């Protein structure tokens, strides 16, 4: 639902990344979570459990993924650059350690983690910096897990909504590393080619009131930076379309979580 971030940081890219801080409460209340099957898949592809592992959740935001990792039994620390998101995180998860920083310069010791996780956040990094940082911080045999909730675009109502968003924003629909389409790929996640990713897709759904669904849409960065009046007008019109499909006011959002996992070799990289 947002324009594709460029390969290198830019003023627009940075502005969108920081846009979440003013909408942290909206983000926390309305963004989708992740299914248990996702964490089963992470463990399967990594070949070792999250339970008891030292996990750093990078770009943790308001703590949606961090809370699930903690509940899984991981010894988890969060890393988040944004003031607003960090404040919301501390309100939600006061007992989980939170460090300020980002994936391009991790505030973590060398060879200190069993897992590095990036939920909806790897595309805000510069892989030329974040890949070496990941390899530095992971222990030999440790795993990097990246994932994105992507809308199941083969469902007609989701495709039609994506088309309306595309027309409203004047952008091409995204199908790459930003996670808003089916073409999240290892090559886009790591143009350096240093990581051997394995990919898996996990489908899940949630049923939410139409207001929650609309607030979720409005929490995406391209809407946060496009102006309140313009966004409000689009969401008001979108409500009409949704109520034609879901007359009881309950929207069934369907997601394909795109997961990429790479494990650091036991030999020195």
PDB file of C-alpha atoms in Angstrom:
ATOM      1  CA  UNK A   1       0.000   0.000   0.000  1.00  0.00           C
ATOM      2  CA  UNK A   2       3.068   2.239  -0.253  1.00  0.00           C
ATOM      3  CA  UNK A   3       5.521   3.141  -2.971  1.00  0.00           C
ATOM      4  CA  UNK A   4       8.572   0.902  -3.197  1.00  0.00           C
ATOM      5  CA  UNK A   5      11.472   2.115  -1.023  1.00  0.00           C
ATOM      6  CA  UNK A   6      14.549   2.762  -3.163  1.00  0.00           C
ATOM      7  CA  UNK A   7      17.624   0.576  -2.775  1.00  0.00           C
ATOM      8  CA  UNK A   8      19.533   3.375  -1.036  1.00  0.00           C
ATOM      9  CA  UNK A   9      18.242   5.736   1.675  1.00  0.00           C
ATOM     10  CA  UNK A  10      16.626   8.956   0.460  1.00  0.00           C
ATOM     11  CA  UNK A  11      14.802  11.881   2.024  1.00  0.00           C
ATOM     12  CA  UNK A  12      11.448  10.407   0.945  1.00  0.00           C
ATOM     13  CA  UNK A  13      12.417   6.977   2.246  1.00  0.00           C
ATOM     14  CA  UNK A  14      13.508   8.432   5.590  1.00  0.00           C
ATOM     15  CA  UNK A  15      10.370  10.562   5.872  1.00  0.00           C
ATOM     16  CA  UNK A  16       8.142   7.570   5.349  1.00  0.00           C
ATOM     17  CA  UNK A  17      10.134   5.489   7.811  1.00  0.00           C
ATOM     18  CA  UNK A  18       9.692   8.158  10.496  1.00  0.00           C
ATOM     19  CA  UNK A  19       6.017   8.741   9.670  1.00  0.00           C
ATOM     20  CA  UNK A  20       5.006   5.863  11.933  1.00  0.00           C
ATOM     21  CA  UNK A  21       6.089   7.700  15.077  1.00  0.00           C
ATOM     22  CA  UNK A  22       3.133  10.082  14.996  1.00  0.00           C
ATOM     23  CA  UNK A  23       0.724   7.178  14.455  1.00  0.00           C
ATOM     24  CA  UNK A  24       2.182   4.614  16.865  1.00  0.00           C
ATOM     25  CA  UNK A  25      -1.056   4.082  18.809  1.00  0.00           C
ATOM     26  CA  UNK A  26      -3.039   3.638  15.566  1.00  0.00           C
ATOM     27  CA  UNK A  27      -0.417   1.180  14.348  1.00  0.00           C
ATOM     28  CA  UNK A  28      -0.493  -0.854  17.575  1.00  0.00           C
ATOM     29  CA  UNK A  29      -4.279  -1.005  17.716  1.00  0.00           C
ATOM     30  CA  UNK A  30      -5.025  -1.923  14.107  1.00  0.00           C
ATOM     31  CA  UNK A  31      -2.122  -3.662  12.393  1.00  0.00           C
ATOM     32  CA  UNK A  32      -2.445  -7.437  11.990  1.00  0.00           C
ATOM     33  CA  UNK A  33      -0.450  -9.817  14.154  1.00  0.00           C
ATOM     34  CA  UNK A  34       1.136 -13.112  13.017  1.00  0.00           C
ATOM     35  CA  UNK A  35      -0.079 -16.730  13.280  1.00  0.00           C
ATOM     36  CA  UNK A  36       1.603 -19.448  15.389  1.00  0.00           C
ATOM     37  CA  UNK A  37       2.354 -21.332  12.158  1.00  0.00           C
ATOM     38  CA  UNK A  38       4.794 -18.573  11.199  1.00  0.00           C
ATOM     39  CA  UNK A  39       6.970 -19.261  14.224  1.00  0.00           C
ATOM     40  CA  UNK A  40       6.743 -22.997  13.569  1.00  0.00           C
ATOM     41  CA  UNK A  41       8.065 -22.287  10.070  1.00  0.00           C
ATOM     42  CA  UNK A  42      10.904 -20.108  11.378  1.00  0.00           C
ATOM     43  CA  UNK A  43      12.052 -22.895  13.686  1.00  0.00           C
ATOM     44  CA  UNK A  44      11.737 -25.476  10.919  1.00  0.00           C
ATOM     45  CA  UNK A  45      13.803 -23.498   8.415  1.00  0.00           C
ATOM     46  CA  UNK A  46      16.363 -22.448  11.023  1.00  0.00           C
ATOM     47  CA  UNK A  47      16.703 -25.947  12.425  1.00  0.00           C
ATOM     48  CA  UNK A  48      16.663 -24.739  16.022  1.00  0.00           C
ATOM     49  CA  UNK A  49      13.964 -23.542  18.434  1.00  0.00           C
ATOM     50  CA  UNK A  50      13.034 -20.022  19.423  1.00  0.00           C
ATOM     51  CA  UNK A  51      12.355 -21.188  22.969  1.00  0.00           C
ATOM     52  CA  UNK A  52      15.399 -20.437  25.083  1.00  0.00           C
ATOM     53  CA  UNK A  53      17.208 -18.721  22.206  1.00  0.00           C
ATOM     54  CA  UNK A  54      18.690 -15.249  22.356  1.00  0.00           C
ATOM     55  CA  UNK A  55      16.584 -13.260  19.862  1.00  0.00           C
ATOM     56  CA  UNK A  56      16.933  -9.646  18.743  1.00  0.00           C
ATOM     57  CA  UNK A  57      13.807  -8.231  17.074  1.00  0.00           C
ATOM     58  CA  UNK A  58      14.957  -5.367  14.865  1.00  0.00           C
ATOM     59  CA  UNK A  59      12.670  -2.511  13.855  1.00  0.00           C
ATOM     60  CA  UNK A  60      10.379  -3.811  16.576  1.00  0.00           C
ATOM     61  CA  UNK A  61       7.919  -0.939  16.270  1.00  0.00           C
ATOM     62  CA  UNK A  62       5.172  -1.189  18.855  1.00  0.00           C
ATOM     63  CA  UNK A  63       6.144  -4.756  19.739  1.00  0.00           C
ATOM     64  CA  UNK A  64       3.616  -6.842  17.795  1.00  0.00           C
ATOM     65  CA  UNK A  65       6.178  -9.503  16.811  1.00  0.00           C
ATOM     66  CA  UNK A  66       8.305  -9.022  19.929  1.00  0.00           C
ATOM     67  CA  UNK A  67       5.412  -9.982  22.180  1.00  0.00           C
ATOM     68  CA  UNK A  68       4.846 -13.193  20.231  1.00  0.00           C
ATOM     69  CA  UNK A  69       8.545 -14.097  20.335  1.00  0.00           C
ATOM     70  CA  UNK A  70       8.559 -13.473  24.080  1.00  0.00           C
ATOM     71  CA  UNK A  71       5.452 -15.642  24.509  1.00  0.00           C
ATOM     72  CA  UNK A  72       7.193 -18.374  22.493  1.00  0.00           C
ATOM     73  CA  UNK A  73       9.832 -18.534  25.218  1.00  0.00           C
ATOM     74  CA  UNK A  74      12.612 -16.598  23.507  1.00  0.00           C
ATOM     75  CA  UNK A  75      15.046 -14.458  25.470  1.00  0.00           C
ATOM     76  CA  UNK A  76      14.219 -11.424  23.373  1.00  0.00           C
ATOM     77  CA  UNK A  77      15.598  -7.904  23.142  1.00  0.00           C
ATOM     78  CA  UNK A  78      14.018  -5.297  20.847  1.00  0.00           C
ATOM     79  CA  UNK A  79      15.745  -2.665  18.711  1.00  0.00           C
ATOM     80  CA  UNK A  80      13.724   0.320  17.467  1.00  0.00           C
ATOM     81  CA  UNK A  81      14.857   3.696  16.061  1.00  0.00           C
ATOM     82  CA  UNK A  82      11.644   5.731  16.331  1.00  0.00           C
ATOM     83  CA  UNK A  83      10.693   7.798  19.389  1.00  0.00           C
ATOM     84  CA  UNK A  84       6.940   7.350  19.028  1.00  0.00           C
ATOM     85  CA  UNK A  85       7.120   3.653  18.309  1.00  0.00           C
ATOM     86  CA  UNK A  86       9.548   3.095  21.196  1.00  0.00           C
ATOM     87  CA  UNK A  87       7.245   4.936  23.593  1.00  0.00           C
ATOM     88  CA  UNK A  88       4.304   2.771  22.534  1.00  0.00           C
ATOM     89  CA  UNK A  89       6.476  -0.343  22.857  1.00  0.00           C
ATOM     90  CA  UNK A  90       7.416   0.532  26.434  1.00  0.00           C
ATOM     91  CA  UNK A  91       3.766   1.008  27.342  1.00  0.00           C
ATOM     92  CA  UNK A  92       2.883  -2.378  25.866  1.00  0.00           C
ATOM     93  CA  UNK A  93       5.929  -4.429  26.910  1.00  0.00           C
ATOM     94  CA  UNK A  94       7.550  -2.683  29.887  1.00  0.00           C
ATOM     95  CA  UNK A  95       9.495  -5.795  30.924  1.00  0.00           C
ATOM     96  CA  UNK A  96      11.143  -6.485  27.559  1.00  0.00           C
ATOM     97  CA  UNK A  97      14.538  -4.793  27.004  1.00  0.00           C
ATOM     98  CA  UNK A  98      14.442  -2.127  24.292  1.00  0.00           C
ATOM     99  CA  UNK A  99      17.519  -0.623  22.644  1.00  0.00           C
ATOM    100  CA  UNK A 100      17.507   2.353  20.310  1.00  0.00           C
ATOM    101  CA  UNK A 101      19.037   1.725  16.915  1.00  0.00           C
ATOM    102  CA  UNK A 102      18.375   0.199  13.503  1.00  0.00           C
ATOM    103  CA  UNK A 103      19.481  -2.612  11.256  1.00  0.00           C
ATOM    104  CA  UNK A 104      22.179  -0.570   9.557  1.00  0.00           C
ATOM    105  CA  UNK A 105      24.107  -0.187  12.818  1.00  0.00           C
ATOM    106  CA  UNK A 106      22.979  -2.695  15.408  1.00  0.00           C
ATOM    107  CA  UNK A 107      23.582  -1.809  19.092  1.00  0.00           C
ATOM    108  CA  UNK A 108      24.458  -5.443  19.770  1.00  0.00           C
ATOM    109  CA  UNK A 109      27.669  -7.314  20.493  1.00  0.00           C
ATOM    110  CA  UNK A 110      29.376  -9.471  17.886  1.00  0.00           C
ATOM    111  CA  UNK A 111      28.209 -13.113  17.815  1.00  0.00           C
ATOM    112  CA  UNK A 112      25.627 -12.428  20.528  1.00  0.00           C
ATOM    113  CA  UNK A 113      22.310 -13.715  19.096  1.00  0.00           C
ATOM    114  CA  UNK A 114      20.783 -16.999  17.943  1.00  0.00           C
ATOM    115  CA  UNK A 115      18.126 -15.229  15.862  1.00  0.00           C
ATOM    116  CA  UNK A 116      17.738 -11.811  14.286  1.00  0.00           C
ATOM    117  CA  UNK A 117      14.125 -11.113  13.309  1.00  0.00           C
ATOM    118  CA  UNK A 118      12.723  -8.368  11.099  1.00  0.00           C
ATOM    119  CA  UNK A 119       8.911  -8.211  11.010  1.00  0.00           C
ATOM    120  CA  UNK A 120       7.821  -5.766   8.301  1.00  0.00           C
ATOM    121  CA  UNK A 121      11.084  -3.845   8.744  1.00  0.00           C
ATOM    122  CA  UNK A 122      13.947  -5.185   6.587  1.00  0.00           C
ATOM    123  CA  UNK A 123      12.894  -3.016   3.626  1.00  0.00           C
ATOM    124  CA  UNK A 124      13.729   0.096   5.687  1.00  0.00           C
ATOM    125  CA  UNK A 125      17.388  -0.963   5.847  1.00  0.00           C
ATOM    126  CA  UNK A 126      20.244  -0.578   3.389  1.00  0.00           C
ATOM    127  CA  UNK A 127      21.332  -4.189   2.671  1.00  0.00           C
ATOM    128  CA  UNK A 128      24.875  -3.049   1.932  1.00  0.00           C
ATOM    129  CA  UNK A 129      25.055  -2.234   5.641  1.00  0.00           C
ATOM    130  CA  UNK A 130      22.404  -4.422   7.245  1.00  0.00           C
ATOM    131  CA  UNK A 131      23.637  -7.718   5.769  1.00  0.00           C
ATOM    132  CA  UNK A 132      27.175  -7.376   7.206  1.00  0.00           C
ATOM    133  CA  UNK A 133      25.666  -6.230  10.505  1.00  0.00           C
ATOM    134  CA  UNK A 134      23.424  -9.289  10.642  1.00  0.00           C
ATOM    135  CA  UNK A 135      26.367 -11.587   9.973  1.00  0.00           C
ATOM    136  CA  UNK A 136      28.403  -9.797  12.633  1.00  0.00           C
ATOM    137  CA  UNK A 137      25.769 -10.082  15.363  1.00  0.00           C
ATOM    138  CA  UNK A 138      24.606 -13.653  14.677  1.00  0.00           C
ATOM    139  CA  UNK A 139      26.412 -16.503  16.332  1.00  0.00           C
ATOM    140  CA  UNK A 140      27.712 -19.241  13.987  1.00  0.00           C
ATOM    141  CA  UNK A 141      24.648 -21.308  13.149  1.00  0.00           C
ATOM    142  CA  UNK A 142      22.346 -18.429  14.074  1.00  0.00           C
ATOM    143  CA  UNK A 143      19.505 -17.424  11.761  1.00  0.00           C
ATOM    144  CA  UNK A 144      18.181 -14.253  10.175  1.00  0.00           C
ATOM    145  CA  UNK A 145      14.395 -14.300   9.711  1.00  0.00           C
ATOM    146  CA  UNK A 146      12.593 -11.673   7.627  1.00  0.00           C
ATOM    147  CA  UNK A 147       8.847 -11.630   7.095  1.00  0.00           C
ATOM    148  CA  UNK A 148       6.029  -9.551   5.699  1.00  0.00           C
ATOM    149  CA  UNK A 149       2.254  -9.808   5.973  1.00  0.00           C
ATOM    150  CA  UNK A 150       1.098  -9.487   2.358  1.00  0.00           C
ATOM    151  CA  UNK A 151      -2.500  -9.262   1.204  1.00  0.00           C
ATOM    152  CA  UNK A 152      -3.759 -12.353  -0.633  1.00  0.00           C
ATOM    153  CA  UNK A 153      -4.186 -10.568  -3.948  1.00  0.00           C
ATOM    154  CA  UNK A 154      -5.869 -13.495  -5.716  1.00  0.00           C
ATOM    155  CA  UNK A 155      -9.043 -12.869  -3.717  1.00  0.00           C
ATOM    156  CA  UNK A 156     -11.303 -10.621  -5.831  1.00  0.00           C
ATOM    157  CA  UNK A 157     -12.232  -8.073  -3.151  1.00  0.00           C
ATOM    158  CA  UNK A 158      -8.576  -7.644  -2.156  1.00  0.00           C
ATOM    159  CA  UNK A 159      -7.504  -7.212  -5.787  1.00  0.00           C
ATOM    160  CA  UNK A 160     -10.240  -4.616  -6.324  1.00  0.00           C
ATOM    161  CA  UNK A 161      -9.208  -2.733  -3.209  1.00  0.00           C
ATOM    162  CA  UNK A 162      -5.557  -2.796  -4.306  1.00  0.00           C
ATOM    163  CA  UNK A 163      -6.615  -1.341  -7.664  1.00  0.00           C
ATOM    164  CA  UNK A 164      -8.495   1.494  -5.932  1.00  0.00           C
ATOM    165  CA  UNK A 165      -5.477   2.259  -3.747  1.00  0.00           C
ATOM    166  CA  UNK A 166      -3.236   2.242  -6.803  1.00  0.00           C
ATOM    167  CA  UNK A 167      -5.509   4.693  -8.639  1.00  0.00           C
ATOM    168  CA  UNK A 168      -5.810   6.924  -5.571  1.00  0.00           C
ATOM    169  CA  UNK A 169      -2.080   7.108  -4.966  1.00  0.00           C
ATOM    170  CA  UNK A 170      -1.078   7.164  -8.619  1.00  0.00           C
ATOM    171  CA  UNK A 171       1.443   4.397  -8.049  1.00  0.00           C
ATOM    172  CA  UNK A 172       2.094   0.978  -9.508  1.00  0.00           C
ATOM    173  CA  UNK A 173       1.075  -1.877  -7.238  1.00  0.00           C
ATOM    174  CA  UNK A 174       4.013  -3.113  -5.217  1.00  0.00           C
ATOM    175  CA  UNK A 175       5.138  -6.668  -5.537  1.00  0.00           C
ATOM    176  CA  UNK A 176       8.643  -6.576  -4.100  1.00  0.00           C
ATOM    177  CA  UNK A 177      10.611  -6.217  -0.883  1.00  0.00           C
ATOM    178  CA  UNK A 178       8.187  -3.775   0.731  1.00  0.00           C
ATOM    179  CA  UNK A 179       5.992  -6.796   1.397  1.00  0.00           C
ATOM    180  CA  UNK A 180       2.800  -5.554  -0.249  1.00  0.00           C
ATOM    181  CA  UNK A 181       2.699  -8.200  -2.952  1.00  0.00           C
ATOM    182  CA  UNK A 182       3.712 -11.745  -3.803  1.00  0.00           C
ATOM    183  CA  UNK A 183       7.203 -11.061  -5.190  1.00  0.00           C
ATOM    184  CA  UNK A 184       9.250 -10.648  -2.010  1.00  0.00           C
ATOM    185  CA  UNK A 185      12.507 -12.300  -3.061  1.00  0.00           C
ATOM    186  CA  UNK A 186      15.910 -13.198  -1.684  1.00  0.00           C
ATOM    187  CA  UNK A 187      17.589 -11.153  -4.426  1.00  0.00           C
ATOM    188  CA  UNK A 188      15.746  -8.013  -3.348  1.00  0.00           C
ATOM    189  CA  UNK A 189      16.276  -8.733   0.349  1.00  0.00           C
ATOM    190  CA  UNK A 190      20.013  -9.252  -0.174  1.00  0.00           C
ATOM    191  CA  UNK A 191      21.427  -7.835  -3.406  1.00  0.00           C
ATOM    192  CA  UNK A 192      24.917  -8.662  -2.060  1.00  0.00           C
ATOM    193  CA  UNK A 193      24.204 -12.397  -2.424  1.00  0.00           C
ATOM    194  CA  UNK A 194      25.912 -13.219   0.863  1.00  0.00           C
ATOM    195  CA  UNK A 195      22.829 -14.818   2.436  1.00  0.00           C
ATOM    196  CA  UNK A 196      21.340 -18.139   1.316  1.00  0.00           C
ATOM    197  CA  UNK A 197      17.647 -17.560   2.011  1.00  0.00           C
ATOM    198  CA  UNK A 198      14.941 -20.198   2.067  1.00  0.00           C
ATOM    199  CA  UNK A 199      11.434 -18.932   1.418  1.00  0.00           C
ATOM    200  CA  UNK A 200       8.104 -20.088   2.790  1.00  0.00           C
ATOM    201  CA  UNK A 201       4.560 -18.699   2.648  1.00  0.00           C
ATOM    202  CA  UNK A 202       2.110 -18.979   5.541  1.00  0.00           C
ATOM    203  CA  UNK A 203      -1.550 -18.094   4.896  1.00  0.00           C
ATOM    204  CA  UNK A 204      -3.801 -16.883   7.667  1.00  0.00           C
ATOM    205  CA  UNK A 205      -6.754 -14.565   8.198  1.00  0.00           C
ATOM    206  CA  UNK A 206      -8.465 -12.398  10.777  1.00  0.00           C
ATOM    207  CA  UNK A 207     -11.980 -10.992  11.083  1.00  0.00           C
ATOM    208  CA  UNK A 208     -12.131  -7.354  12.154  1.00  0.00           C
ATOM    209  CA  UNK A 209     -14.666  -4.489  12.151  1.00  0.00           C
ATOM    210  CA  UNK A 210     -14.563  -2.328   9.053  1.00  0.00           C
ATOM    211  CA  UNK A 211     -13.222   0.582  11.143  1.00  0.00           C
ATOM    212  CA  UNK A 212     -10.233  -1.528  12.198  1.00  0.00           C
ATOM    213  CA  UNK A 213      -9.567  -2.528   8.599  1.00  0.00           C
ATOM    214  CA  UNK A 214      -9.686   1.096   7.455  1.00  0.00           C
ATOM    215  CA  UNK A 215      -7.436   2.217  10.302  1.00  0.00           C
ATOM    216  CA  UNK A 216      -4.987  -0.510   9.307  1.00  0.00           C
ATOM    217  CA  UNK A 217      -4.904   0.849   5.748  1.00  0.00           C
ATOM    218  CA  UNK A 218      -4.434   4.370   7.058  1.00  0.00           C
ATOM    219  CA  UNK A 219      -1.454   3.291   9.178  1.00  0.00           C
ATOM    220  CA  UNK A 220       0.669   2.503   6.101  1.00  0.00           C
ATOM    221  CA  UNK A 221       3.418   5.002   5.459  1.00  0.00           C
ATOM    222  CA  UNK A 222       2.219   6.252   2.066  1.00  0.00           C
ATOM    223  CA  UNK A 223      -1.113   7.259   3.604  1.00  0.00           C
ATOM    224  CA  UNK A 224       0.576   8.788   6.663  1.00  0.00           C
ATOM    225  CA  UNK A 225       2.568  11.147   4.452  1.00  0.00           C
ATOM    226  CA  UNK A 226      -0.151  11.951   1.905  1.00  0.00           C
ATOM    227  CA  UNK A 227      -2.166  14.321   4.119  1.00  0.00           C
ATOM    228  CA  UNK A 228      -5.037  13.767   6.552  1.00  0.00           C
ATOM    229  CA  UNK A 229      -7.755  15.268   4.355  1.00  0.00           C
ATOM    230  CA  UNK A 230      -6.827  13.251   1.273  1.00  0.00           C
ATOM    231  CA  UNK A 231      -6.517  10.034   3.280  1.00  0.00           C
ATOM    232  CA  UNK A 232      -9.819  10.622   5.077  1.00  0.00           C
ATOM    233  CA  UNK A 233     -11.616  11.135   1.757  1.00  0.00           C
ATOM    234  CA  UNK A 234     -10.252   7.886   0.373  1.00  0.00           C
ATOM    235  CA  UNK A 235     -11.119   5.890   3.501  1.00  0.00           C
ATOM    236  CA  UNK A 236     -14.676   7.273   3.544  1.00  0.00           C
ATOM    237  CA  UNK A 237     -15.188   6.122  -0.043  1.00  0.00           C
ATOM    238  CA  UNK A 238     -13.499   2.793   0.699  1.00  0.00           C
ATOM    239  CA  UNK A 239     -15.943   2.169   3.540  1.00  0.00           C
ATOM    240  CA  UNK A 240     -18.813   2.176   0.999  1.00  0.00           C
ATOM    241  CA  UNK A 241     -17.080  -0.425  -1.156  1.00  0.00           C
ATOM    242  CA  UNK A 242     -16.320  -2.644   1.826  1.00  0.00           C
ATOM    243  CA  UNK A 243     -19.878  -2.586   3.147  1.00  0.00           C
ATOM    244  CA  UNK A 244     -21.083  -3.835  -0.224  1.00  0.00           C
ATOM    245  CA  UNK A 245     -18.860  -6.904   0.201  1.00  0.00           C
ATOM    246  CA  UNK A 246     -19.230  -7.246   3.987  1.00  0.00           C
ATOM    247  CA  UNK A 247     -22.711  -5.906   4.821  1.00  0.00           C
ATOM    248  CA  UNK A 248     -22.410  -7.020   8.461  1.00  0.00           C
ATOM    249  CA  UNK A 249     -19.430  -4.672   8.861  1.00  0.00           C
ATOM    250  CA  UNK A 250     -16.937  -7.467   9.623  1.00  0.00           C
ATOM    251  CA  UNK A 251     -14.051  -7.723   7.162  1.00  0.00           C
ATOM    252  CA  UNK A 252     -12.161 -10.979   6.684  1.00  0.00           C
ATOM    253  CA  UNK A 253      -8.590  -9.928   5.942  1.00  0.00           C
ATOM    254  CA  UNK A 254      -6.565 -12.715   4.335  1.00  0.00           C
ATOM    255  CA  UNK A 255      -2.773 -12.634   4.439  1.00  0.00           C
ATOM    256  CA  UNK A 256       0.127 -14.554   3.002  1.00  0.00           C
ATOM    257  CA  UNK A 257       3.099 -14.111   5.311  1.00  0.00           C
ATOM    258  CA  UNK A 258       6.223 -14.200   3.151  1.00  0.00           C
ATOM    259  CA  UNK A 259       9.092 -15.597   5.229  1.00  0.00           C
ATOM    260  CA  UNK A 260      12.789 -15.617   4.321  1.00  0.00           C
ATOM    261  CA  UNK A 261      15.271 -17.414   6.594  1.00  0.00           C
ATOM    262  CA  UNK A 262      19.052 -17.594   6.214  1.00  0.00           C
ATOM    263  CA  UNK A 263      21.476 -19.294   8.609  1.00  0.00           C
ATOM    264  CA  UNK A 264      24.992 -18.091   9.247  1.00  0.00           C
ATOM    265  CA  UNK A 265      27.505 -20.837   8.459  1.00  0.00           C
ATOM    266  CA  UNK A 266      29.332 -22.349  11.396  1.00  0.00           C
ATOM    267  CA  UNK A 267      32.595 -21.513   9.635  1.00  0.00           C
ATOM    268  CA  UNK A 268      33.775 -17.904   9.803  1.00  0.00           C
ATOM    269  CA  UNK A 269      32.088 -15.694   7.193  1.00  0.00           C
TER     270      UNK A 269
END
